[in-house]
Each structure stands twice: as C-alpha cells, then as structure tokens.
CSV table of C-alpha atoms in Angstrom, one decimal:
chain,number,residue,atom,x,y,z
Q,1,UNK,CA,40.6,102.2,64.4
Q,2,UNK,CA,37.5,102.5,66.8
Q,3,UNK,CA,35.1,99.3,66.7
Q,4,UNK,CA,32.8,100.6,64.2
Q,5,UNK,CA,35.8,101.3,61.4
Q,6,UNK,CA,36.7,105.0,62.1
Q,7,UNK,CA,40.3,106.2,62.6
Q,8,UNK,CA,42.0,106.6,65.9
Q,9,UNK,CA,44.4,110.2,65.5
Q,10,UNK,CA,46.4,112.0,67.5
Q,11,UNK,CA,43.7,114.6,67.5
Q,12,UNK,CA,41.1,111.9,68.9
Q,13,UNK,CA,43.3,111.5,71.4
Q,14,UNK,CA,43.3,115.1,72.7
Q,15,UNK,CA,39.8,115.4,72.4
Q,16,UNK,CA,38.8,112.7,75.1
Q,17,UNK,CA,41.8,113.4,77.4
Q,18,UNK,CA,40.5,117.0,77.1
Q,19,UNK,CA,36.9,116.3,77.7
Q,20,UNK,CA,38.2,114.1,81.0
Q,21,UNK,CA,40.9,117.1,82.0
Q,22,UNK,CA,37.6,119.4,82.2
Q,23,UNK,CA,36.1,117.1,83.9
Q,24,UNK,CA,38.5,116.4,86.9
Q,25,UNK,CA,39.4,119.9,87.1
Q,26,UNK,CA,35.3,121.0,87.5
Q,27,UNK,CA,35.2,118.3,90.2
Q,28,UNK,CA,38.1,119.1,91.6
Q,29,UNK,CA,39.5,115.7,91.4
Q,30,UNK,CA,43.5,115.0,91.3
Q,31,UNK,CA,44.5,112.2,88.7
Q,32,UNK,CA,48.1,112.3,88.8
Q,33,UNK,CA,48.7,113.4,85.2
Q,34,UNK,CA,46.2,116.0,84.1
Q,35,UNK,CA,47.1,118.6,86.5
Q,36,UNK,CA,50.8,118.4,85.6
Q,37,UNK,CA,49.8,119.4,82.2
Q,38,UNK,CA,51.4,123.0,81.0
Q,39,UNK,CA,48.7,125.1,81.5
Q,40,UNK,CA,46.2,123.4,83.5
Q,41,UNK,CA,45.3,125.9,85.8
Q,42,UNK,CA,44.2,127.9,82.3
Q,43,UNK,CA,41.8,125.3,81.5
Q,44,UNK,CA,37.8,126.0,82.2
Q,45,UNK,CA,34.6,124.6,81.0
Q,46,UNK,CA,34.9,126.7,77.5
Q,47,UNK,CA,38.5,126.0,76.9
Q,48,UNK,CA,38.9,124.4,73.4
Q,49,UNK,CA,42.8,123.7,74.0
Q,50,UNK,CA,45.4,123.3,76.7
Q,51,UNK,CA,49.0,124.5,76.3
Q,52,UNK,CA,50.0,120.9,77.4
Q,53,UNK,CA,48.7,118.6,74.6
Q,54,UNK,CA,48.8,119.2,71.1
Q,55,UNK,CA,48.6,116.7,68.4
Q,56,UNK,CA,48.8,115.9,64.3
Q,57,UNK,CA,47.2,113.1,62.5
Q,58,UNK,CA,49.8,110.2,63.6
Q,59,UNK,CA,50.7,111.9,67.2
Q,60,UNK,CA,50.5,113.2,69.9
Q,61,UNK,CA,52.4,115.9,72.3
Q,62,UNK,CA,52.4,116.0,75.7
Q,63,UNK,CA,54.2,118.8,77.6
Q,64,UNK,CA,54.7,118.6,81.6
Q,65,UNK,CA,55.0,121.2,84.3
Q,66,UNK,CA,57.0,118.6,86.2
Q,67,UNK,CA,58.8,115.2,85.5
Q,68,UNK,CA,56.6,111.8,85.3
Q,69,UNK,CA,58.9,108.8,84.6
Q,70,UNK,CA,56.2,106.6,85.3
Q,71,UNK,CA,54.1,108.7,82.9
Q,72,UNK,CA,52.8,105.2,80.8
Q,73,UNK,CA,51.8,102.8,83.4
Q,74,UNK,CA,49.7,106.3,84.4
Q,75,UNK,CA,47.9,106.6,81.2
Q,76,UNK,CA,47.5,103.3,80.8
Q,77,UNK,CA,44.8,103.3,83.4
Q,78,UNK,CA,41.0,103.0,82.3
Q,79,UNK,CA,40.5,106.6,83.5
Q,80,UNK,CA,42.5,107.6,80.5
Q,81,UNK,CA,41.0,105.4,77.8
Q,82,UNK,CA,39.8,107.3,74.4
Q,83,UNK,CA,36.4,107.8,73.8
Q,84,UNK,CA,34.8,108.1,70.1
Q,85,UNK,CA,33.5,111.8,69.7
Q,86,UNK,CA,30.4,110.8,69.0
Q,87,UNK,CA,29.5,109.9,72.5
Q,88,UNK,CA,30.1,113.0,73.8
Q,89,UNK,CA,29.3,116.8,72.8
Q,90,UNK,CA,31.3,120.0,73.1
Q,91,UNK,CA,30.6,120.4,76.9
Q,92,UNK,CA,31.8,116.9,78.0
Q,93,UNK,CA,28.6,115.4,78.5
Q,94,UNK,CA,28.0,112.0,78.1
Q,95,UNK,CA,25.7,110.9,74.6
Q,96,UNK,CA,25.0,107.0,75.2
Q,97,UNK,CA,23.7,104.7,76.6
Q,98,UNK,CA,24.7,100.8,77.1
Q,99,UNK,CA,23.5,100.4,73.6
Q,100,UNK,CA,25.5,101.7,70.6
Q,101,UNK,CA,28.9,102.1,72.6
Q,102,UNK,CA,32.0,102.4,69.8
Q,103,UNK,CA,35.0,100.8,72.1
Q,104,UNK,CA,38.4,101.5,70.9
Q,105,UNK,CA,40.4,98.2,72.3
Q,106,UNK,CA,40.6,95.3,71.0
Q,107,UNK,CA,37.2,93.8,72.2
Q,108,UNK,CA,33.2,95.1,71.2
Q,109,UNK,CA,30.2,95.0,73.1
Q,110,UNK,CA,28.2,92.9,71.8
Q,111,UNK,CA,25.5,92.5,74.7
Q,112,UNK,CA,25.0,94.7,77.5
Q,113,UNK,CA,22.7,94.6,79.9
Q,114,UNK,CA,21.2,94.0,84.5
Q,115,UNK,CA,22.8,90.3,83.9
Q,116,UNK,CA,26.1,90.1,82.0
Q,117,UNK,CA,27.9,91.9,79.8
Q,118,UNK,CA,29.0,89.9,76.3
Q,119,UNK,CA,32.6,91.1,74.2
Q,120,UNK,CA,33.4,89.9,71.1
Q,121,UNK,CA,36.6,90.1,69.8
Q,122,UNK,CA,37.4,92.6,66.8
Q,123,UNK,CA,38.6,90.7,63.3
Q,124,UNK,CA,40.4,94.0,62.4
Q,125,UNK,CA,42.5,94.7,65.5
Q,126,UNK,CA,46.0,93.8,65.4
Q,127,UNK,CA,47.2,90.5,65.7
Q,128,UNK,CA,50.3,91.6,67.7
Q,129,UNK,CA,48.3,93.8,70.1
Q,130,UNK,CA,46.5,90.6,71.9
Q,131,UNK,CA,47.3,87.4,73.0
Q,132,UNK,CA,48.9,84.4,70.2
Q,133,UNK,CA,45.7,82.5,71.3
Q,134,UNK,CA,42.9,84.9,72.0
Q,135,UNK,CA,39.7,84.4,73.8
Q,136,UNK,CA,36.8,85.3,70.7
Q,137,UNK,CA,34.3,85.6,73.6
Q,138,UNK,CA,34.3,87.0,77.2
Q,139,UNK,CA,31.3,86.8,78.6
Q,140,UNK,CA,31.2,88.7,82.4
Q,141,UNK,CA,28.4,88.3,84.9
Q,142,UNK,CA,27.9,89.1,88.4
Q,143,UNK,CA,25.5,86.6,90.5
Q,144,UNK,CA,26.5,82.6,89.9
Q,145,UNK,CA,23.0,81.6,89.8
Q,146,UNK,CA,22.8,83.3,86.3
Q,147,UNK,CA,25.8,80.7,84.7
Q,148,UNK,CA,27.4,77.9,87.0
Q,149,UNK,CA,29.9,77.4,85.1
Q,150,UNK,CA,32.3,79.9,85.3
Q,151,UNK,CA,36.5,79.8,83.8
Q,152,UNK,CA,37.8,82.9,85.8
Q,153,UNK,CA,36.4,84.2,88.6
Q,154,UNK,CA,37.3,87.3,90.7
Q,155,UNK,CA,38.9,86.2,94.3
Q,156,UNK,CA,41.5,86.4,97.1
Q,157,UNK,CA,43.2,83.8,99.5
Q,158,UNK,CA,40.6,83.6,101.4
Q,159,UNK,CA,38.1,82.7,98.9
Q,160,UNK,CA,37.8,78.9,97.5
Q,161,UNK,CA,38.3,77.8,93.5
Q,162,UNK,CA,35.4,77.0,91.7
Q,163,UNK,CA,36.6,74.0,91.1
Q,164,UNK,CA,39.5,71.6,92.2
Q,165,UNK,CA,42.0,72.3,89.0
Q,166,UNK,CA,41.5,75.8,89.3
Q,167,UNK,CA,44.8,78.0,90.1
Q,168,UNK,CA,44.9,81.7,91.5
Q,169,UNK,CA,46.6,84.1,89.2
Q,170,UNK,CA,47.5,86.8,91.6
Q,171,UNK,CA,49.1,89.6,92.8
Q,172,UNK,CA,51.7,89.8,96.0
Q,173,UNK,CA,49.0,90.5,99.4
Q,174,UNK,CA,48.4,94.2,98.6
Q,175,UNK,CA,44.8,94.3,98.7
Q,176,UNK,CA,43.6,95.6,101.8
Q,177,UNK,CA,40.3,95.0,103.5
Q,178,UNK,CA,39.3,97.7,106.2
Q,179,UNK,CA,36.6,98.9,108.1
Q,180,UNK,CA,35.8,102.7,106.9
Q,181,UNK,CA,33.3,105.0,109.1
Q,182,UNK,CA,31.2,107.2,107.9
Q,183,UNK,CA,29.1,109.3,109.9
Q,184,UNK,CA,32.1,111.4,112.1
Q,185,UNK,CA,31.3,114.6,111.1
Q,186,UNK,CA,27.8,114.7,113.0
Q,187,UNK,CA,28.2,115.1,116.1
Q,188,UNK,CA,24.7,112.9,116.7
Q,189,UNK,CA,26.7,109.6,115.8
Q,190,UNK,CA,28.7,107.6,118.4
Q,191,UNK,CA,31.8,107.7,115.4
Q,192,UNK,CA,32.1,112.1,116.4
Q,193,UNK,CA,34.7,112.0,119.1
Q,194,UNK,CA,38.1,109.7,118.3
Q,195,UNK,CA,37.9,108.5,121.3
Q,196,UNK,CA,35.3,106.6,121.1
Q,197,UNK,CA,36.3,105.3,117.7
Q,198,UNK,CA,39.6,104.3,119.1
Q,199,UNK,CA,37.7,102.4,121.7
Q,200,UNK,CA,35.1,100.7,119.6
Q,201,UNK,CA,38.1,99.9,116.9
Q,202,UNK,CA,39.9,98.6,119.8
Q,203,UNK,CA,36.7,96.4,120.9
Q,204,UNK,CA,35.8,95.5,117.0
Q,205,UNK,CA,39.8,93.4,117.4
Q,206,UNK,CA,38.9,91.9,120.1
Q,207,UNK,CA,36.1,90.3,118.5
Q,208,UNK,CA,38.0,89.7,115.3
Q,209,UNK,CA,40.5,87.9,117.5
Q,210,UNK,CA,37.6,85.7,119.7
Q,211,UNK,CA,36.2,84.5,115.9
Q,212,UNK,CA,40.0,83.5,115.2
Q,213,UNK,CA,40.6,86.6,112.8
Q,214,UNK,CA,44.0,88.2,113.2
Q,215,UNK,CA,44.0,91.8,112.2
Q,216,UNK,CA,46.5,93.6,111.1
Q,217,UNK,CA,47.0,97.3,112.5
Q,218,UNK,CA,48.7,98.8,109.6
Q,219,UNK,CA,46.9,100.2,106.8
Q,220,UNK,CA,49.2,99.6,104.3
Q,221,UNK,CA,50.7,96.7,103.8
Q,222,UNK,CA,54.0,95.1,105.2
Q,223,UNK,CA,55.7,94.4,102.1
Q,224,UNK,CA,55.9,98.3,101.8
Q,225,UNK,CA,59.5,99.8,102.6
Q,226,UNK,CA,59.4,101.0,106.0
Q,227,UNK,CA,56.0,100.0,107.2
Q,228,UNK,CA,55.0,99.2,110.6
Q,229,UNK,CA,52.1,97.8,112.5
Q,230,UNK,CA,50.7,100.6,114.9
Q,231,UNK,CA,49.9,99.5,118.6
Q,232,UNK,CA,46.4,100.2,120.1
Q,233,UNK,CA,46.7,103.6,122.2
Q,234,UNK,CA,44.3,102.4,124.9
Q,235,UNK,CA,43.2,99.3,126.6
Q,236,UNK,CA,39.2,98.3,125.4
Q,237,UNK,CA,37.4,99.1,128.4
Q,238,UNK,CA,33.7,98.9,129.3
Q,239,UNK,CA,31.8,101.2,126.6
Q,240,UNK,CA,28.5,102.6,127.0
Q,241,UNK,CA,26.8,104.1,124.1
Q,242,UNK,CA,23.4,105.0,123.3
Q,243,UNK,CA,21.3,105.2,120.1
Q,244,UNK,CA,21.1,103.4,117.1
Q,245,UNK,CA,23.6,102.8,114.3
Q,246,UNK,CA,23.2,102.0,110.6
Q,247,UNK,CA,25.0,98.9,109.2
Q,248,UNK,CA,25.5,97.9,105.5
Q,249,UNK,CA,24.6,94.2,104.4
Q,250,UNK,CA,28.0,93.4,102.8
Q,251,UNK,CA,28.1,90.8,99.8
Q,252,UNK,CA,31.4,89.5,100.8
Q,253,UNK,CA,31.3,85.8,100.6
Q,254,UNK,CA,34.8,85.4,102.1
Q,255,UNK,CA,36.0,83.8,105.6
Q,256,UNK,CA,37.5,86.9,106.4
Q,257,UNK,CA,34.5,89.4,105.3
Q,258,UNK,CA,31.8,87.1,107.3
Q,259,UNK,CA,33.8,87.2,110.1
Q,260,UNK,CA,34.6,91.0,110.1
Q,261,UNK,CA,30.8,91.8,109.9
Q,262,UNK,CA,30.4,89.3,112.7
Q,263,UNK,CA,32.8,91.2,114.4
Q,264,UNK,CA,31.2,94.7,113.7
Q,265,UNK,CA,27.6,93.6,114.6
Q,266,UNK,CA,29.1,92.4,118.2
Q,267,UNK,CA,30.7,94.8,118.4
Q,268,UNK,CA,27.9,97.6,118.2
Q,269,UNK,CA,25.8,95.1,120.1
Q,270,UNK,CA,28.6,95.3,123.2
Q,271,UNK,CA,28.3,98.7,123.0
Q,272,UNK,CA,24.9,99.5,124.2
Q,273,UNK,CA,23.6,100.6,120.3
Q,274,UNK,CA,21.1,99.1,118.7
Q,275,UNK,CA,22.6,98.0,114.8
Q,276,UNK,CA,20.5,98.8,112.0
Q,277,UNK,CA,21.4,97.1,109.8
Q,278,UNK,CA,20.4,98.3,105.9
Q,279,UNK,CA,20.7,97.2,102.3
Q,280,UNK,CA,24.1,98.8,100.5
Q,281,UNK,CA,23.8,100.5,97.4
Q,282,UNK,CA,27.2,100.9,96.1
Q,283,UNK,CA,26.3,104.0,94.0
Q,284,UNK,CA,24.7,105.8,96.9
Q,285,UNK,CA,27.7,104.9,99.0
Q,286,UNK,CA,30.0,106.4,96.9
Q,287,UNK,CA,27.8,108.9,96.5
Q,288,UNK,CA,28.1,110.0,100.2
Q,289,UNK,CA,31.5,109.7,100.0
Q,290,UNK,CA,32.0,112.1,97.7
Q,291,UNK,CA,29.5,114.9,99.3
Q,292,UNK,CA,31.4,114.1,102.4
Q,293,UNK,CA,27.9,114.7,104.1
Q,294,UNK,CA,27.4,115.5,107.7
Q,295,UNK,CA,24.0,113.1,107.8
Q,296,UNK,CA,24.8,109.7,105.9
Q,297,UNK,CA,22.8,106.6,105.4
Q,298,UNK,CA,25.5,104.6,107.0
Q,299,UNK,CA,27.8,105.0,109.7
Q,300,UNK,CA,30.6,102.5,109.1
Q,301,UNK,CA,31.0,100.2,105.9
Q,302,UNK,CA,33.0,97.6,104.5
Q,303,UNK,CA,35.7,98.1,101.7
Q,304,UNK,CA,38.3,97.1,99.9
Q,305,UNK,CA,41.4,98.9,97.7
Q,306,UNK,CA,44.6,97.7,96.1
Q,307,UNK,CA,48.0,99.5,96.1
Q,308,UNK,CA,50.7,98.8,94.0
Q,309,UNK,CA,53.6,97.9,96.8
Q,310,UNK,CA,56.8,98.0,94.7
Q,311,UNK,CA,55.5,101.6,94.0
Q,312,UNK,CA,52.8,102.8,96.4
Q,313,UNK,CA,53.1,106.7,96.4
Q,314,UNK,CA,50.6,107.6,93.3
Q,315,UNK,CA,48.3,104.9,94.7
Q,316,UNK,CA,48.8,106.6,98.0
Q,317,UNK,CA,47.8,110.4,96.6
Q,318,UNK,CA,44.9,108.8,94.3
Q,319,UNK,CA,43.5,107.5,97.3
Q,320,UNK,CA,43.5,110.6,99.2
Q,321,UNK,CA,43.0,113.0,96.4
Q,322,UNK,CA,41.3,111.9,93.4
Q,323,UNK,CA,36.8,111.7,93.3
Q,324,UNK,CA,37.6,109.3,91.1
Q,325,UNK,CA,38.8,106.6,93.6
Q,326,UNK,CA,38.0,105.6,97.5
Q,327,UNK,CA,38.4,109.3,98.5
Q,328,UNK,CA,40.1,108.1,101.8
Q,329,UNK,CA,39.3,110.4,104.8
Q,330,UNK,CA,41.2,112.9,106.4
Q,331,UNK,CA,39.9,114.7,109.8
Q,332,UNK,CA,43.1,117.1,110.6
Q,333,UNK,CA,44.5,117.6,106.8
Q,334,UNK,CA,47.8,116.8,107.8
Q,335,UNK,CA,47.6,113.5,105.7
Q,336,UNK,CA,46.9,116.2,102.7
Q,337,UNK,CA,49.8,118.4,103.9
Q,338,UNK,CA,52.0,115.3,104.3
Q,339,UNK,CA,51.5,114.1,100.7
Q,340,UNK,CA,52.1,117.8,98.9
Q,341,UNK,CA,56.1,117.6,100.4
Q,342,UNK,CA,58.3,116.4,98.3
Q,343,UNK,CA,59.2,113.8,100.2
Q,344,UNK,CA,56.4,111.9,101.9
Q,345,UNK,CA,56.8,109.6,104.5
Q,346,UNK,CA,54.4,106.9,104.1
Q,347,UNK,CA,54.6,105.5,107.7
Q,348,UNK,CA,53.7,109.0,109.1
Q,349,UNK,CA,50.3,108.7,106.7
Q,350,UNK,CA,49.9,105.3,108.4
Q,351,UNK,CA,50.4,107.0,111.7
Q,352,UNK,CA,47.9,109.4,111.2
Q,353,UNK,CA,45.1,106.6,109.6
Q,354,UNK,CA,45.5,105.1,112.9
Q,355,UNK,CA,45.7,108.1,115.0
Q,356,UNK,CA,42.5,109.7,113.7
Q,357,UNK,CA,40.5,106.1,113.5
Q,358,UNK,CA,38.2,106.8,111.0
Q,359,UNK,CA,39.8,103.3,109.4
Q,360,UNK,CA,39.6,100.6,110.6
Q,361,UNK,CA,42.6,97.7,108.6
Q,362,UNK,CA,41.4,94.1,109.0
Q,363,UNK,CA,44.1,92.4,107.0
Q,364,UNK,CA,45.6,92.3,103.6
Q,365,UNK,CA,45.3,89.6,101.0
Q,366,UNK,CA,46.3,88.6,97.8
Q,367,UNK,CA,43.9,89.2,94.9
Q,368,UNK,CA,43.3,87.9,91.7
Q,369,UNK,CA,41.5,85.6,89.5
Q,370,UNK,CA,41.2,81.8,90.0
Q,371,UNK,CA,41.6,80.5,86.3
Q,372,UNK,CA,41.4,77.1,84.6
Q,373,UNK,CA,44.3,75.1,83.6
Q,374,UNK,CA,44.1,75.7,80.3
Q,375,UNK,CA,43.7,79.2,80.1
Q,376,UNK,CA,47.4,81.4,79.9
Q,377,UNK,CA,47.6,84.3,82.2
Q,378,UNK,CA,51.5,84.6,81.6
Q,379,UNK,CA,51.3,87.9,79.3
Q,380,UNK,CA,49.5,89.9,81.6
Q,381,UNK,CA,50.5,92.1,84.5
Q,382,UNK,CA,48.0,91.4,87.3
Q,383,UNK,CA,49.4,94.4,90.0
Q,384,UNK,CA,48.5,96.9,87.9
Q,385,UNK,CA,44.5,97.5,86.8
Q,386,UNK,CA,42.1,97.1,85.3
Q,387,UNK,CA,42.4,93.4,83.7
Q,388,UNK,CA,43.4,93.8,80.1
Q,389,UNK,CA,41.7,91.0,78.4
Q,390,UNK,CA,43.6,90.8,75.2
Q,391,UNK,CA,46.5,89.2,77.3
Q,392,UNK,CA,44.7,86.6,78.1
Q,393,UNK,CA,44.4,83.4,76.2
Q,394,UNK,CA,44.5,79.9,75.5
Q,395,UNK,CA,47.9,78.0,76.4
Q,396,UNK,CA,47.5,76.0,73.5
C-alpha cells in the first residue's frame, strides 16, 4: 500500500511509469528502459496506453523490443519509482507540493522543508521488506551548523570522519571528480577552439601537480576492463589570453576539491584572464546544461558522477544520453555514434573525452557514507543508487 493506506496494483504501476515514459520521450531523454518498450515510438502526449506495458490488479506486463537482462537493477532506480495518482493529472503534470506527498516505500515524510527533511518509518510496511533492526527515524539535513551531531554523513577518501569511531561504508574508487567547461560553443569564450582548452587543461595539471595533487588523465576509471590513462598531446607553453572568465564558488570541503579550484583559479590567473568568480546555483547549472546554451553564466565548473565499474556501459549511455543525468558533452558526435554500435569500445569514448577537452578528470575516489559503529550497513548495496534506507539498521 501507498503511505496513506491505498492499494499499490499493477495498474498503478503502469500509470506512473506511463506518465514518466511521456515525459522522457517529450524531452527527448534516453533512460535505458522506456524506449525499449514495444511501441514506444507510438507513444505522444495523448496516448492513454503503450503496446509494451499492460497490467491486471496483482501484475504487471512488460514487453521489450530488445533483450534487458539487467532489466531489475534498471528499474530499481529512483527515476522509476511509483507515484500515487493523485499527484499527478491526465497530462503528467505534477499536483504537489512538499506538503501532502503519499510515498510508496517503506518510509513517510513527515517534515519537509529549506533545513532538513524528517522520515518516519511506516507501521504497516512489511517486516521482511526492511532491515531486522530498522531505523524509526531518518532525519537528513544539508549544512552542519543546523545539527552537530550527525550518525552518517555523505563522503569520500578524501574527506575526514566526523568523529574517530566512525568507518566509511563505501563503494570501490568509481566516483569521479572532473573539471567540465561550459561556454565552448561561443566563440567569445577562451574554451571555443580545443586548442586552447588542451593547453589550459594541460596548464590546470601542472598546477594540480605544484599543490601535490596527482591527476589522473583518464575519465573513467582504471578498475574498468581495458582502460587507459591518455597522455597530454602538447607541451604547456606560455598562454596569452584575454578577457574575463566566470568561475563557480564550489562547496566542496575536500582536500582534493580545494585544491582543484586552487588549481583552476591559477590557472586562469596564468593565463592573462581575469576570473570572475560567481555564486553556483545548482538548478541554474543544470539548467544550462540542459539548453546546451551558446551564452552561459559559467564557463567551467566543478562536478562529480559515479559509474558502476563491474558494469559501466548503461552508466556510460545515461551519461551521454539521458536529461535526466550529467548530460556529458559531445563536440563531434562521434561519442553518440560510438555508443549506438553494438559493440562499444569504452576506451575509444575515453579517447575522444580527452581529445575534444571539454573534460577535464582530476581523479577518482571512493564514495560513501562514514557511519557509526553501531549502525549495520551489511544489507545494503552501496554501488548501485540511490541509498535505500530500509537496509539500514541497527547491529543490535
């Protein structure tokens, strides 16, 4: 059942996952699963079915255009996550606000609002969905000052433990941190020709490496079957630029994200431009992003994304071709081109990430959570997102 008592059907089911399919399809966004739904290309704004899905009561049918054996850890992403019908109408469009949400996991919101965000758990869900020992209240907030005492907190290897008993509960390093211009479709910005973007890339290591940062010249990362790290295709050599160029103000706390805008900010500074540096609103960013906009606020920022290494080829195509996720760049479109074959070669797409330097890799880390000693992270599988909290517990 949904939080408020209501039935979960089969026919519940088809209703969101329809309402996202018109969605994606409107924005043009690849997911990975809806457009390998039998009669997807059918589907518009008025469509009231899909040849693909069908459903009774207790079930529901899904019929492919092509084979997915990976088709559950797919679905089980939050994109695909069922929505009560009351939150949305017959065109898709979204009803509510923060208050009044009906969740259909095992957690409710019970407070929502600019500070934290409060779950409680549900008395009704079932026992042998969630954890032997569950946690009855989650309480997530995003700036320390507004509770110092924290149990799990977001982090990395780079990043310290809130406290000293604290242990990381993490993935293998598959989170990568890179450098991501912006502005290389004007042909004002110093980012318009690649080579100059090879050359300040090249002088942006150099930096790293003076304030003791390795970097690592492979956008993917090493653990990857058949990945390699790229070598720089010219020497750094004096650069003369002129004009100004906006920064972003990044909240990374990290060693290694103080030291890459360090880095950056030299960097610009060697150049001859004058850095302007600007607030970052996430939203806008993405934004941008998406518009793909010849003018942008910013001309290089600051990011991070996971992949899942073991099995990085629908990682590789969300990032590339789904709105919904980092929308990686692509100047030539042979990276697009590369990742229709049937085979793709995943070092040629690292190739051409390097070749066209529009990103920037600094290095890749492990992330995860850094969790007291009593809390039990053993049922949950930390590679693949988003956190579901009804594996985590108490160990006792």
């Amino acid at each position: 059942t949904f939080s408020e008592g209501s039935p979960i059907t089969g026919h519940t089911v088809l209703s969101s996952w329809l309402r996202m399919a018109k969605i994606m399809k409107s924005r043009n966004s690849n997911s990975g699963f809806f457009e390998n739904l039998v009669g997807y290309e059918h589907l518009s704004a008025t469509s009231e079915g899909i040849a693909g899905l069908s459903a009774t009561d207790d079930s529901i049918k899904i019929s492919l255009s092509k084979s997915m054996p990976k088709l559950l850890d797919k679905i089980s992403f939050g994109l695909y996550s069922i929505v009560h019908p009351s939150h949305f109408d017959k065109t898709g469009r979204w009803l509510m606000g923060k208050e009044g949400l009906i969740t259909s996991g095992p957690y409710k919101i019970a407070e929502w609002n600019d500070q934290r965000l409060v779950l409680s758990l549900r008395t009704d869900y079932p026992s042998d969905l969630i954890h032997p020992h569950p946690l009855n209240e989650i309480e997530i907030f995003w700036k320390r000052e507004l509770h110092p005492k924290v149990d799990v907190a977001m982090g990395s290897e780079f990043t310290s433990p809130p406290a000293a008993d604290f242990k990381l509960q993490g993935a293998p390093p598959s989170t990568i941190l890179y450098m991501r211009v912006l502005s290389w479709r004007n042909p004002k910005s110093a980012f318009f020709k690649k080579e100059s973007r090879i050359q300040l890339r090249n002088l942006f290591y150099k930096n790293l490496e003076t304030a003791g940062v390795k970097p690592i010249r492979s956008f993917f990362p090493l653990i990857i079957k058949g990945t390699k790290e790229l070598s720089d295709t010219t020497k750094t050599t004096t650069i003369k630029l002129s004009g100004s160029m906006a920064v972003p103000i990044w909240p990374h706390q990290s060693k290694i994200g103080i030291g890459a805008s360090e880095a950056l900010l030299k960097t610009i500074e060697i150049a001859g431009l004058d850095p302007k540096p600007k607030e970052i609103s996430l939203g806008a960013l993405r934004a941008e992003i998406l518009q793909q906009k010849v003018e942008t606020t910013w001309d290089i920022t600051g990011s991070t994304t996971g992949i899942l290494a073991s099995d990085p080829l629908d990682d590789v195509r969300f990032m590339f071709k789904s709105k919904e996720g980092i929308l990686l760049p692509d100047e030539t479109g042979e990276i697009l081109e590369e990742l229709d074959k049937k085979t793709v070669d995943l070092q040629k797409i690292n190739e051409l990430l390097w070749d066209q330097g529009l990103i920037w890799p600094v290095t890749h880390c492990s992330s995860g959570l850094w969790v007291r000693p009593d809390l039990d992270f053993s049922e949950i599988n930390l590679v693949l997102p988003p956190t579901s909290f009804q594996w985590i517990g108490w160990r006792y």
